[in-house]
mmCIF file of C-alpha atoms in Angstrom:
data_model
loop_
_atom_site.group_PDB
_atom_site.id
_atom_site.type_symbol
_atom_site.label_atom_id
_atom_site.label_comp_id
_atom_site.label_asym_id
_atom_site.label_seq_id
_atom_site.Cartn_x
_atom_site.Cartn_y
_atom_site.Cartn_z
ATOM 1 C CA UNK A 1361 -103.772 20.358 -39.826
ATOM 2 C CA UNK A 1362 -101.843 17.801 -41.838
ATOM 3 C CA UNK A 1363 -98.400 18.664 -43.170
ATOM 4 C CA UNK A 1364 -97.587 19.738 -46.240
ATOM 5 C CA UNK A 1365 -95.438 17.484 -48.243
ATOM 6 C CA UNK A 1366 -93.562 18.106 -52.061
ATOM 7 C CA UNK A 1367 -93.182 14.295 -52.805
ATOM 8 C CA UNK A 1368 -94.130 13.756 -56.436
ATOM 9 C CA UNK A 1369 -94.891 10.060 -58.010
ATOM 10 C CA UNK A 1370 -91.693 9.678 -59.969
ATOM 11 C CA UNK A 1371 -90.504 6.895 -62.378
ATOM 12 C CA UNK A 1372 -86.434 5.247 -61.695
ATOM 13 C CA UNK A 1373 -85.294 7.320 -64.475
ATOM 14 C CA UNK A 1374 -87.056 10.355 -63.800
ATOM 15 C CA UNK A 1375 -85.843 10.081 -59.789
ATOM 16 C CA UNK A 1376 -82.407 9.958 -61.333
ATOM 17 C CA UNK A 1377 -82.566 12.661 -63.922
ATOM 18 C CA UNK A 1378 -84.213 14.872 -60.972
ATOM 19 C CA UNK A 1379 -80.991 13.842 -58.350
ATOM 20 C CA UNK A 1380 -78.400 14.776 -61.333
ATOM 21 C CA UNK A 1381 -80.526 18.314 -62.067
ATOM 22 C CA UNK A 1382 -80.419 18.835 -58.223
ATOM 23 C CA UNK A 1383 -76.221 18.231 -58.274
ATOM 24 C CA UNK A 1384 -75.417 20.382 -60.741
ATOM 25 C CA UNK A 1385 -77.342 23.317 -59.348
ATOM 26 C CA UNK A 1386 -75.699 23.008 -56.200
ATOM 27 C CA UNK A 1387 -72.091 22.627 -57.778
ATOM 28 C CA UNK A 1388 -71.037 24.038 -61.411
ATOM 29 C CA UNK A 1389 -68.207 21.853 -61.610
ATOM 30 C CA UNK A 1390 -70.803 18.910 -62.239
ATOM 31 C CA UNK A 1391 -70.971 17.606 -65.604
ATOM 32 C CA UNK A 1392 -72.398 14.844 -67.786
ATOM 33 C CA UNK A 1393 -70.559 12.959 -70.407
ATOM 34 C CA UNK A 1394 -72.144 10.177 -72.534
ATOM 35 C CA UNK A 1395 -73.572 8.798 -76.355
ATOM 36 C CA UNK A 1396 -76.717 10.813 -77.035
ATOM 37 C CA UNK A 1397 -76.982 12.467 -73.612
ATOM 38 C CA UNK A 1398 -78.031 15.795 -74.664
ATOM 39 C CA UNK A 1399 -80.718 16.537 -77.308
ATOM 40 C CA UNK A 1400 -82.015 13.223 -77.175
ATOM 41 C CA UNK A 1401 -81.425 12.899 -73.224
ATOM 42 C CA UNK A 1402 -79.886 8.892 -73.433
ATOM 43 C CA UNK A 1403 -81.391 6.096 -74.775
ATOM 44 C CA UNK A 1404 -83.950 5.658 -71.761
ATOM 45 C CA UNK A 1405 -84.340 9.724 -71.210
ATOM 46 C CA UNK A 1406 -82.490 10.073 -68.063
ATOM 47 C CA UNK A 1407 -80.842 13.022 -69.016
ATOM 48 C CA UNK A 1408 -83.775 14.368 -70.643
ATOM 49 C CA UNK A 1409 -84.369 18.486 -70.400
ATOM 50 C CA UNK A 1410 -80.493 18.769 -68.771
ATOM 51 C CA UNK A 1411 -78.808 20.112 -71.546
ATOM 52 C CA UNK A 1412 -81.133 22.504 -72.451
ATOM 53 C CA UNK A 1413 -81.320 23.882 -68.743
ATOM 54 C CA UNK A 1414 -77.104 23.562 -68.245
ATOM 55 C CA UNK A 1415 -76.239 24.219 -71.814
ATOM 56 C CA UNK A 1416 -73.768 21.747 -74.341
ATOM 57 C CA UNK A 1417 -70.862 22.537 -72.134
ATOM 58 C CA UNK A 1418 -71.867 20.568 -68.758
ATOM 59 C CA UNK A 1419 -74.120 17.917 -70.317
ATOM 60 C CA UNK A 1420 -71.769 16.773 -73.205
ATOM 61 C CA UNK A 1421 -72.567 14.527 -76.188
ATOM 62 C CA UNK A 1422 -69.810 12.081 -76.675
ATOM 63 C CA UNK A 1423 -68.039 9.999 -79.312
ATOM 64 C CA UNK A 1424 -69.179 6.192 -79.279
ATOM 65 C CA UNK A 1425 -65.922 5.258 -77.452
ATOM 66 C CA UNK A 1426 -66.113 4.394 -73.635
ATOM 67 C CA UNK A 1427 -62.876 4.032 -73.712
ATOM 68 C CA UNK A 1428 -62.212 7.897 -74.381
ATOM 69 C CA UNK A 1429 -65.199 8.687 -72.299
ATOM 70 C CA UNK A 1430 -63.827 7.528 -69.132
ATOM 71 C CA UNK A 1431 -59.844 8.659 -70.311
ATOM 72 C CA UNK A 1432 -61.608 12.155 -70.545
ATOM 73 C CA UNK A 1433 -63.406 12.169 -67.543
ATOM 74 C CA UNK A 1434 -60.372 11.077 -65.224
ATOM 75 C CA UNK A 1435 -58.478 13.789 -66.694
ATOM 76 C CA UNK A 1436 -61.604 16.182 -66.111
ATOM 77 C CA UNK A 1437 -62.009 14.837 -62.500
ATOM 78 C CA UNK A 1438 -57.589 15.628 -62.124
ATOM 79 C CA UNK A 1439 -58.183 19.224 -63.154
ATOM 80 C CA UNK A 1440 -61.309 19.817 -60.617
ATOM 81 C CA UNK A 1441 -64.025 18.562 -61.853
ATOM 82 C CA UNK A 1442 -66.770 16.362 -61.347
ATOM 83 C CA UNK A 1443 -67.486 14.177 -63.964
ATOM 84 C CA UNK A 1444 -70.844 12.079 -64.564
ATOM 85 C CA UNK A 1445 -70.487 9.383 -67.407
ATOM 86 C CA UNK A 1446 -73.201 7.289 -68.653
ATOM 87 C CA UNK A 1447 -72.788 4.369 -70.455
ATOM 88 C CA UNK A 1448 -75.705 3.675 -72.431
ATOM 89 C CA UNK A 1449 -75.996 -0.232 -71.932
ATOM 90 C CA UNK A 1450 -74.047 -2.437 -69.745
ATOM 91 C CA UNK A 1451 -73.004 -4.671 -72.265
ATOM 92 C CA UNK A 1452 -70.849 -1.982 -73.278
ATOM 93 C CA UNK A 1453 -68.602 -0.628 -70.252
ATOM 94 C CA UNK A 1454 -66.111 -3.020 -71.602
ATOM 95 C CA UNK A 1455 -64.601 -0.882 -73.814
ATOM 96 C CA UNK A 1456 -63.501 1.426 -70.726
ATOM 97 C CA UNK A 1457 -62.849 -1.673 -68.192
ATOM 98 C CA UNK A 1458 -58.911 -1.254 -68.608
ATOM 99 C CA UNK A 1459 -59.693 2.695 -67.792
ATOM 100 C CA UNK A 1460 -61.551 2.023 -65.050
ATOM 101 C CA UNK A 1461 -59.719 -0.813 -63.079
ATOM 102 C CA UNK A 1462 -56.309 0.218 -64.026
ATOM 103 C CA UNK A 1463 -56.285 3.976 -63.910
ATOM 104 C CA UNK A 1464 -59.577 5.239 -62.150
ATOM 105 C CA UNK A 1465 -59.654 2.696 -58.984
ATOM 106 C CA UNK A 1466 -56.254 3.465 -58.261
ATOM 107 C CA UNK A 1467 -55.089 7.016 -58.863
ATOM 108 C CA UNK A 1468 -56.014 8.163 -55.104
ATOM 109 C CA UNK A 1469 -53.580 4.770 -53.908
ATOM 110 C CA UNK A 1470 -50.623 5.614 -55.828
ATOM 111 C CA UNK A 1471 -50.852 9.203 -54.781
ATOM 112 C CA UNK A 1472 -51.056 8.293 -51.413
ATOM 113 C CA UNK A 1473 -54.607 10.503 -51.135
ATOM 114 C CA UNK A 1474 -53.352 13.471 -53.062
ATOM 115 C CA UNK A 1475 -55.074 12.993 -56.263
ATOM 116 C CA UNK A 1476 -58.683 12.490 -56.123
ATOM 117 C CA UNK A 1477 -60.966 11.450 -58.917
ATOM 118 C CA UNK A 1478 -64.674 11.899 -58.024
ATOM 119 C CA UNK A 1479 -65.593 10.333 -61.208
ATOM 120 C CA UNK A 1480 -69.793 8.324 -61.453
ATOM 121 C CA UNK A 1481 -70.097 5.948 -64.281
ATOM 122 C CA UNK A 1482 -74.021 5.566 -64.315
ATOM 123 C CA UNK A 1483 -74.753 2.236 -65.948
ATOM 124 C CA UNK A 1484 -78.185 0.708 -67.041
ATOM 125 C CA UNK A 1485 -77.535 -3.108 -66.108
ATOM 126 C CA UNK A 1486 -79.846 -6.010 -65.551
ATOM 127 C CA UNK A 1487 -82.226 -7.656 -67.917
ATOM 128 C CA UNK A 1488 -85.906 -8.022 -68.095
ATOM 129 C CA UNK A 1489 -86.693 -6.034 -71.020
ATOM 130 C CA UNK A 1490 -86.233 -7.877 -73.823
ATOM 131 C CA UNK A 1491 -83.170 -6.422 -75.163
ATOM 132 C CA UNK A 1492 -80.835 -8.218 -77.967
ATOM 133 C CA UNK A 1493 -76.901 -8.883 -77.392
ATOM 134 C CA UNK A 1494 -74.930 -7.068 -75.279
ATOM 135 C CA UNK A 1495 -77.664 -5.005 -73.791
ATOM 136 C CA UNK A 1496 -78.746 -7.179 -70.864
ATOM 137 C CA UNK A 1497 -75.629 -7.613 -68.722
ATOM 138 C CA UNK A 1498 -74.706 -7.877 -65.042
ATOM 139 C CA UNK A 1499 -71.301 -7.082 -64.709
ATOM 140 C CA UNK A 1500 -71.072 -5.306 -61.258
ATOM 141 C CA UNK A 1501 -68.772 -8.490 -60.077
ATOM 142 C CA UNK A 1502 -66.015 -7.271 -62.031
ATOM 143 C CA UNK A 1503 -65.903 -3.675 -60.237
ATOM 144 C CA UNK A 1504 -66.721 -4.847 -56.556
ATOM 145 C CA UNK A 1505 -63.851 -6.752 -56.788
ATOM 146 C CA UNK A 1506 -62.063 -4.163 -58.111
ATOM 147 C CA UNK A 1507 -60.086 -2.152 -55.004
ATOM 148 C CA UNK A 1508 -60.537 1.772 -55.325
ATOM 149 C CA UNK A 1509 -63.791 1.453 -56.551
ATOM 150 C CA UNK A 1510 -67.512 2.473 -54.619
ATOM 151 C CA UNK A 1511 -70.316 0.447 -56.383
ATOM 152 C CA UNK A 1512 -73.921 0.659 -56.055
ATOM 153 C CA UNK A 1513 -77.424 0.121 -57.104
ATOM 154 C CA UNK A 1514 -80.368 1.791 -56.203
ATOM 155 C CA UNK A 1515 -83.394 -0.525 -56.267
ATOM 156 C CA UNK A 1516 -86.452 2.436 -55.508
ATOM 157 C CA UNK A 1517 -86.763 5.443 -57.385
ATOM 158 C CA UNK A 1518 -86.503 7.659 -53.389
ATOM 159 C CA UNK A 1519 -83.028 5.825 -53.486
ATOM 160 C CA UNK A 1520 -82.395 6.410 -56.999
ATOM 161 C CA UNK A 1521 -82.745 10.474 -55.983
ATOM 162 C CA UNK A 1522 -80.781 10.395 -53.307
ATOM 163 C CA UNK A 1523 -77.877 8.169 -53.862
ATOM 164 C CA UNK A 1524 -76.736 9.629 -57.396
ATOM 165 C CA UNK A 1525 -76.149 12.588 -55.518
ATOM 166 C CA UNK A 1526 -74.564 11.586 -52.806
ATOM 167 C CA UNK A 1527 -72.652 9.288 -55.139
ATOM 168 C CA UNK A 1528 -71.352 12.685 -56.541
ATOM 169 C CA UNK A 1529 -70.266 14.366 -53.938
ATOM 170 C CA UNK A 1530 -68.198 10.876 -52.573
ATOM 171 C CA UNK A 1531 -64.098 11.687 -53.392
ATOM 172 C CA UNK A 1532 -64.226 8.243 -54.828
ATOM 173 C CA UNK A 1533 -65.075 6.836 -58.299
ATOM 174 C CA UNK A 1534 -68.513 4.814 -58.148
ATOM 175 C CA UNK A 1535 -70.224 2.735 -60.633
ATOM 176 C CA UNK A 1536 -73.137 2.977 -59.965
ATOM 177 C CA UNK A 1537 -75.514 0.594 -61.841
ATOM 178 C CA UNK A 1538 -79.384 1.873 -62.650
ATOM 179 C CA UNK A 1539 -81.875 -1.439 -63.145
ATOM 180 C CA UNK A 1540 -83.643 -0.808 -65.861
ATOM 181 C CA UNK A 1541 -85.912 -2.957 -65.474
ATOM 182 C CA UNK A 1542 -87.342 -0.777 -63.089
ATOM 183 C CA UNK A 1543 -86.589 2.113 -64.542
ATOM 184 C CA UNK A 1544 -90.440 2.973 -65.192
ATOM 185 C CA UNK A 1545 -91.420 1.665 -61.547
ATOM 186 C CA UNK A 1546 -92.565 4.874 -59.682
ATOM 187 C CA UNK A 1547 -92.724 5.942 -55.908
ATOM 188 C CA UNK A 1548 -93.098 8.891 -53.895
ATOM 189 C CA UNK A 1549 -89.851 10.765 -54.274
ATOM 190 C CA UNK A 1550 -89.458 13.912 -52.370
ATOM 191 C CA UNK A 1551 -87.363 16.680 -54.486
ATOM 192 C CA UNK A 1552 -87.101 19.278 -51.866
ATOM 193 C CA UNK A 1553 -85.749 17.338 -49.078
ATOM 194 C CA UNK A 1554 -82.282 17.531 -47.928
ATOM 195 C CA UNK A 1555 -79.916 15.164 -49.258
ATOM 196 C CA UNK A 1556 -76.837 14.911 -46.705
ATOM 197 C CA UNK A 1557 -73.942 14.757 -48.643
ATOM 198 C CA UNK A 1558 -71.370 14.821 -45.375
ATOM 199 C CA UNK A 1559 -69.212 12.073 -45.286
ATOM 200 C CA UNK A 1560 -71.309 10.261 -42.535
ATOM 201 C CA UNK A 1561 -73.971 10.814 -44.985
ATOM 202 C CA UNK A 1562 -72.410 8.594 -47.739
ATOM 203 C CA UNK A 1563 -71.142 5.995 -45.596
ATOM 204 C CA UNK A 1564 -74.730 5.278 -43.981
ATOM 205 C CA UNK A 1565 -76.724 6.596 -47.206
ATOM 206 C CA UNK A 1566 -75.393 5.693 -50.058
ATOM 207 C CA UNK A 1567 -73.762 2.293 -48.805
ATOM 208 C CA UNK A 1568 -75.796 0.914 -45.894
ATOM 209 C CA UNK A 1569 -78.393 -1.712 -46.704
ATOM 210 C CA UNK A 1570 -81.817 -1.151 -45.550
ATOM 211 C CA UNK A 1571 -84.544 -3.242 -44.274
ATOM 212 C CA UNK A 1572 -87.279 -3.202 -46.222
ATOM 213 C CA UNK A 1573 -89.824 -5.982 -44.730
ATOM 214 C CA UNK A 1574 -89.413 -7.444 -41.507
ATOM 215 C CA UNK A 1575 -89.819 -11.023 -40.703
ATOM 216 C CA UNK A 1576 -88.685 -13.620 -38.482
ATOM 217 C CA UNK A 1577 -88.291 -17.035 -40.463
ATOM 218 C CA UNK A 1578 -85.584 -15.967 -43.126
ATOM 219 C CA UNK A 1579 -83.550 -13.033 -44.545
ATOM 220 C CA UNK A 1580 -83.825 -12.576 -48.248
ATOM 221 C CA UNK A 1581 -80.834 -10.061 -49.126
ATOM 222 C CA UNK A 1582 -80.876 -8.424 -53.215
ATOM 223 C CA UNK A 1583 -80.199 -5.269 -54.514
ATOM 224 C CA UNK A 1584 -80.895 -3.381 -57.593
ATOM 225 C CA UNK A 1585 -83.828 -5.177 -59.697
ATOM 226 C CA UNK A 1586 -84.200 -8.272 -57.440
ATOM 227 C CA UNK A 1587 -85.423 -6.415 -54.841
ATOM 228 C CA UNK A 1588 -88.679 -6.520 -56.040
ATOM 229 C CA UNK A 1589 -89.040 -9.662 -56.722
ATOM 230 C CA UNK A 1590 -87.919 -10.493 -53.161
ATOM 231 C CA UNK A 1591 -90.720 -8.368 -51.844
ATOM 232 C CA UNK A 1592 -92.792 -10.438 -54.399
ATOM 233 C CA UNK A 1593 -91.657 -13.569 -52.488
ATOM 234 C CA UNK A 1594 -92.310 -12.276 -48.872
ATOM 235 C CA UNK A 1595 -95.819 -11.613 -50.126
ATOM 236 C CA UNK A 1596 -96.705 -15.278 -51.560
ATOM 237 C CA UNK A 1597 -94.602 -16.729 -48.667
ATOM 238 C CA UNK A 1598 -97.017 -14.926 -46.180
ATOM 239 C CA UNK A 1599 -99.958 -16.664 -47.513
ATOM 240 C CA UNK A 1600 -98.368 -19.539 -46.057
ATOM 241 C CA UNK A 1601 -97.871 -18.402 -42.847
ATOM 242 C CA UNK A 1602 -94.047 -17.627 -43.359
ATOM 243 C CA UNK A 1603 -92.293 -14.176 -42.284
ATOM 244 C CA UNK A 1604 -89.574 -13.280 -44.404
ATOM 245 C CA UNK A 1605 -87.803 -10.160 -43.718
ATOM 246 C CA UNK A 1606 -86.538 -8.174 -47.145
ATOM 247 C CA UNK A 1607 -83.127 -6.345 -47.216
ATOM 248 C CA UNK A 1608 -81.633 -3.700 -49.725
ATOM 249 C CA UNK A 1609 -78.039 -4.171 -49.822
ATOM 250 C CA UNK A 1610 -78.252 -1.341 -52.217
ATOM 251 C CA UNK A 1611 -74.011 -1.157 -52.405
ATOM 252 C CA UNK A 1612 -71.528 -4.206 -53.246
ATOM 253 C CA UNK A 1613 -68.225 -2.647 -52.692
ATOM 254 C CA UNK A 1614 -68.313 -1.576 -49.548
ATOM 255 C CA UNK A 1615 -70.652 -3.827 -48.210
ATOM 256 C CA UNK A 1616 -72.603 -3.170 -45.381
ATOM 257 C CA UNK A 1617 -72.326 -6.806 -43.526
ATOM 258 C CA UNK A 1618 -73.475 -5.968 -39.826
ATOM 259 C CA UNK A 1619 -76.848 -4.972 -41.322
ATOM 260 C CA UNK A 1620 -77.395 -7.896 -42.540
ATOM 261 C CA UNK A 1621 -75.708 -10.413 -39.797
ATOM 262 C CA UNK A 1622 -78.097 -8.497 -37.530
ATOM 263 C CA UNK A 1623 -80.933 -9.533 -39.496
ATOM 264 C CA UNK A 1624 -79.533 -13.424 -40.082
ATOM 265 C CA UNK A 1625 -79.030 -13.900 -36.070
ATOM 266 C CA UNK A 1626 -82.625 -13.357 -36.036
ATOM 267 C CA UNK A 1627 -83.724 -15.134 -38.721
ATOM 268 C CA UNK A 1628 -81.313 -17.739 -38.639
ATOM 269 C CA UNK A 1629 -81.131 -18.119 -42.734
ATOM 270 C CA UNK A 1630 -80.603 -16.763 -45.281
ATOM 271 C CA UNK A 1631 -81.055 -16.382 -49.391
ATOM 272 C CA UNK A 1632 -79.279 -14.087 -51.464
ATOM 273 C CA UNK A 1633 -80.534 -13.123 -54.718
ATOM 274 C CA UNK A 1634 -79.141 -11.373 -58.160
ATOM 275 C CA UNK A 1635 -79.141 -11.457 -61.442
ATOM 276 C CA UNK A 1636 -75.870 -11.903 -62.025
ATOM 277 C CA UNK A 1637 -73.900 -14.635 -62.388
ATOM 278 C CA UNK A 1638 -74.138 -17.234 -59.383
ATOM 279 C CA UNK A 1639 -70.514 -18.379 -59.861
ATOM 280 C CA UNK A 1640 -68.515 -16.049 -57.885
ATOM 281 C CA UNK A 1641 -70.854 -13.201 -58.070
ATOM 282 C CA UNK A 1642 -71.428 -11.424 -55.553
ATOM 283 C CA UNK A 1643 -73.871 -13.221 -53.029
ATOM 284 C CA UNK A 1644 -70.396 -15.406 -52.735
ATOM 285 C CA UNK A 1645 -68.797 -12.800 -50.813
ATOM 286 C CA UNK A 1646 -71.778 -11.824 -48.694
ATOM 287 C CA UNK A 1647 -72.539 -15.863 -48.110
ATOM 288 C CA UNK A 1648 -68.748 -16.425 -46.543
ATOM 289 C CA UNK A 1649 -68.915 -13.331 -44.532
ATOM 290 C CA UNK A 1650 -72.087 -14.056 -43.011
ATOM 291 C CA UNK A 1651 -71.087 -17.445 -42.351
ATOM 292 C CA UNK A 1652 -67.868 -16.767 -40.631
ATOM 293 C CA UNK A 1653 -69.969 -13.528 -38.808
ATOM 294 C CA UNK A 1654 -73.088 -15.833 -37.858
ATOM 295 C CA UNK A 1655 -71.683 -19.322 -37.934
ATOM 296 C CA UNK A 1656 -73.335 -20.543 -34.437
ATOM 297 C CA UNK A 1657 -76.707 -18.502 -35.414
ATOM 298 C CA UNK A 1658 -77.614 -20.232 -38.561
ATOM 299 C CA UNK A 1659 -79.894 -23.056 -39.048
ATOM 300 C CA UNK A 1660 -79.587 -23.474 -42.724
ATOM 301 C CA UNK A 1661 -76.570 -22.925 -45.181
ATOM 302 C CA UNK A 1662 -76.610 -19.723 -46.685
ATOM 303 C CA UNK A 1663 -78.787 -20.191 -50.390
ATOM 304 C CA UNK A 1664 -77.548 -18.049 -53.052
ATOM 305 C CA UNK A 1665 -80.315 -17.507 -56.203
ATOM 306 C CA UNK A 1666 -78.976 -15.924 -59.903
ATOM 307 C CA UNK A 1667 -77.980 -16.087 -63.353
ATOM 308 C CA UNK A 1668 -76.609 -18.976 -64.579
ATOM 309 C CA UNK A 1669 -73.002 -20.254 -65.566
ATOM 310 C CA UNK A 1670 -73.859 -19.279 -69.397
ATOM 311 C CA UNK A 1671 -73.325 -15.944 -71.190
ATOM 312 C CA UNK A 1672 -76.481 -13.750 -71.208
ATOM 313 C CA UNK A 1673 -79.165 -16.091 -73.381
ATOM 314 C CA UNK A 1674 -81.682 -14.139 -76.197
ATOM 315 C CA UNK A 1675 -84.286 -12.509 -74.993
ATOM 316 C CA UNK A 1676 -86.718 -15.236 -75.686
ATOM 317 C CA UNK A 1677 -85.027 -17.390 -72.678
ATOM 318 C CA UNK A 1678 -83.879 -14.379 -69.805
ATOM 319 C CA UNK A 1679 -86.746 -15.106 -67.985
ATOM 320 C CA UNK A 1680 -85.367 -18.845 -67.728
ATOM 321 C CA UNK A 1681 -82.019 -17.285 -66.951
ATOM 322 C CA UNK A 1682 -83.212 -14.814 -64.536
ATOM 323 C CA UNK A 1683 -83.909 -15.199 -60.841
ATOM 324 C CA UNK A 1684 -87.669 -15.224 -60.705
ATOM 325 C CA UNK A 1685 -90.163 -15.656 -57.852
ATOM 326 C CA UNK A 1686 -90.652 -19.746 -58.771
ATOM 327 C CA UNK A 1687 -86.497 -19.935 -57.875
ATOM 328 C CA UNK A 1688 -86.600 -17.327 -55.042
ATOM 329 C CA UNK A 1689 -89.342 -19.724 -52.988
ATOM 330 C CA UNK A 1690 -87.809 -22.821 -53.661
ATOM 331 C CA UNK A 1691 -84.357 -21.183 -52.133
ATOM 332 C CA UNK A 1692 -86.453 -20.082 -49.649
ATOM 333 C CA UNK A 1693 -88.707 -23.878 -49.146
ATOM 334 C CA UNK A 1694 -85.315 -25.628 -49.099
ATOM 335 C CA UNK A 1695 -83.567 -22.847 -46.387
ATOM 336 C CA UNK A 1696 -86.725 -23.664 -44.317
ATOM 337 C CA UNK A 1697 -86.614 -27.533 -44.930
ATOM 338 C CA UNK A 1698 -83.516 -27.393 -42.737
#
């Protein structure tokens, strides 16, 4: 007799929308804030079918000011709540950055624990699509750095379900950044299994990286949209005889570094990949850890791969910009040359 199963081929956003239905069922103090969340359901449908199942009161069309989004929600998340705020391209979380860095990362510090604001910014980030100014960013730098702050990225749609409700239920704020890119990617997601929510749960769950492919010759470490094209990379790389094992990160701030020195004292290199900015992004960080971590087990320097020193180009030129698979195996031929 084979088991029954209720996994269901779901798209990024879908996985998403289905993890945010799931959260407010379970808790009625869950609620959605953003530009065009609720009859429309957001610019790429994520929030599609939730107001008119929760009603304008818990999925809550907003002003076109981030600014007053993420003011409202802290205040929201003060008086019990649990807010959810989307902002509806990357390129635009600006507007809220001084909210965010100076009031939301550090209520729960200055009140030595007693105020907690579970607030989720959900942003769309990454490019890929085509999109015009300001709506291709990678700005997740700017929060990891940030103290006070969770931040994360869900790279699989089964991640995607899970982690924006655990991300929820964490007593911390968390960005946490959807690529859209892969937003229409699907995979087996499986609505009816238990999320665990405990706090053991979003320590391992929602911020420990995951191996994805193993392999012996050289770690390849991304998160969010680059994920893929690292599994791209192991593929063409094993024509050629080479094993390279894949790892999620899937969160920036914490980071889950033993995961990932366990893999590079195996492997003995290592390439980090993302679209963001190279210069002091966040590979950076995860490069000197590993190095001080795994100094006497690597053979090659630690490779970072990403977006150039420039501001976001036109469309026309991203996928110059971008870290593709041509840039990903020549990381990975020059780790090896070593």
């Amino acid at each position: 007799m084979t088991a029954t199963t209720t996994a269901t081929p779901l798209p990024l956003a879908k996985a998403v929308n289905a993890g945010l239905r799931a959260a407010m069922r379970r808790d009625s103090t869950v609620m959605l804030m953003g530009e065009d969340i609720g009859a429309l359901g957001g610019v790429f449908r994520v929030t599609d079918g939730l107001q008119a199942e929760f009603g304008s009161q818990r999925v809550v069309d907003t002003p076109l000011a981030e600014s007053g989004i993420v003011g409202t929600a802290i205040g929201l998340a003060m008086a019990g709540y649990r807010p959810v705020c989307e902002i509806q391209f990357d390129g635009f979380i600006f507007p809220g950055f001084d909210q965010i860095t100076t009031q939301l990362a550090k209520l729960r510090y200055r009140s030595s624990g007693r105020v907690e604001v579970p607030v989720v910014i959900r942003v769309p980030f990454g490019g890929g699509i085509g999109s015009i100014e300001h709506h291709s960013e990678s700005p997740e730098a700017l929060f990891a750095h940030t103290p006070g702050l969770r931040v994360v990225a869900p790279a699989t749609a089964a991640d995607a379900f899970t982690m924006i409700q655990q991300a929820i239920a964490s007593p911390d704020p968390v960005l946490f950044f959807e690529p859209k890119a892969r937003y229409w990617d699907r995979e087996d997601v499986d609505v009816e299994a238990p999320v665990d929510l405990s706090a053991a749960g979003i320590t391992t769950g929602l911020h420990g990286a995951r191996v994805v492919r193993a392999g012996r010759d050289a770690t390849l470490v991304g998160y969010g949209p680059t994920v893929k094209t690292l599994l791209r990379a192991a593929d063409v790389a094993a024509t050629d005889g080479q094993q390279l094992e894949v790892l999620d990160l899937r969160s920036l701030s914490p980071l889950d570094v033993p995961t990932v020195a366990e893999s590079v004292r195996r492997t003995g290199r290592l390439v980090v990949a993302h679209e963001a900015t190279t210069f002091l992004g966040p590979g950076a960080e995860l490069a000197a850890r590993v190095t001080e971590e795994c100094f006497y087990s690597l053979q090659a320097p630690v490779l970072r791969v990403g977006g150039f020193h420039t501001p976001y180009p036109a469309s026309a030129h991203e996928e110059e910009f971008l870290p593709g698979l041509d840039r990903v195996l020549d990381a990975v031929d020059r780790a090896l040359a070593y």
